[in-house]
Amino acid sequence: MDSGLIQLDQGSGGRAMHELIDSLFVNAFNNPLLAERNDSAVFEIRGARLAMTTDSYVVDPIFFPGGNIGSLAVHGTVNDLAMRGAKPLYITAGFILEEGLDFGDLKKIVLSMAEAARQAGVQVIAGDTKVVPRGKADKLFINTSGIGIVPEGIHIGGQNACPGDLVFINGTIGDHGMAVLCKREGLAFENEIESDAAALNGLVDLMLESFAGIHVLRDPTRGGVATTLNEIAEQSGVGIRLFEEALPVREDVIGACEVLGLDPLYVANEGKVLAIVPAQGAGAVLSAMKSHPLGRASCLIGEIVSDDPGRVFLRTRIGGHRLVDMLRGEQLPRIC
Ligand code: MG
């Protein structure tokens, strides 16, 4: 693409966004760390291995069941560090505020950021504040950076999946996306769907203590489990088989997805980790996951294979195989 206008689906987390990132940003900034396309970049400075990441939050509405734009900003940034096995240390936060934003709302959001940071064991050590005229932004956007330190012997990245590895997840899929969407659209179901947004660094610590040789960790945010596994399949040059009957989805999320014509496999999560683990560590990692409050419902959902490199297939309940592509088009704008 050499001209034209930016479209919503170029921020979807799916195929169009990856094409934009590869054709423009990775090319222009052209360096090996960025080209790895991992959740954060890991590099060495004077013998210490550091992980660094950045993220922006534009979720609408700014308050949703289970969180708000502030707690989400901390959780998402901590998680992108944890997905490289890093111990998150420091975060920065830039605030773009719309003229007319309610001060009480801003205060609530900042206090919940502070609480989320305290719980995750990170400090917000630098920030920036801008205010733009009414209508030039929507209430509040937040941009963050995060930095952490990677312990010795930990080598986690999307390029490391190997045939024979097993794929685990720490609980139900699609909760965050459906919580935000139902709130935004004013859809009421019997029980309110709550976002799963949470900091995963404590869970990841336990997993790595149980087995340091985990190959891949990634949080299936925009584009959902389907898109995230496609990224990993492409990065590692392997095939991935998902087991349909094993995919954990809450009944109310299934119901809401049916009403809205969505597939939970493509709906965003903010407190989930996909773990790709060599068979010899699988039992230890799964029991470590189950021993943590954020991993009680952890389960095996798939396996890495050498057939069909770069592709993800779903083994259906009746034994068929269906190709699971990356998200195409824009399913749920402003979900995070
Ligand atoms: Mg991520």
XYZ file of N, CA and C and ligand atoms in Angstrom, residues 39 55 76 79-80 83 218-221, ligand 1:
31
model
N 5.968 -9.692 22.035
C 5.189 -8.805 22.902
C 6.034 -7.677 23.468
N 2.379 0.415 24.622
C 1.003 0.081 24.275
C 0.139 1.333 24.411
N -2.254 -4.649 30.791
C -1.784 -4.976 29.447
C -0.282 -4.806 29.313
N 1.574 -7.461 31.289
C 1.460 -8.761 30.620
C 2.397 -8.875 29.418
N 2.557 -7.800 28.657
C 3.452 -7.883 27.502
C 4.905 -8.102 27.940
N 5.085 -11.872 29.161
C 5.040 -12.842 28.065
C 6.431 -13.143 27.491
N 2.112 -16.058 25.201
C 1.558 -14.853 24.556
C 0.149 -14.623 25.049
N -0.195 -13.346 25.281
C -1.550 -13.014 25.723
C -2.444 -12.787 24.503
N -3.498 -13.561 24.390
C -4.373 -13.452 23.206
C -5.331 -12.275 23.332
N -4.831 -11.066 23.045
C -5.635 -9.851 23.182
C -6.431 -9.620 21.894
Mg 0.575 -9.082 23.891
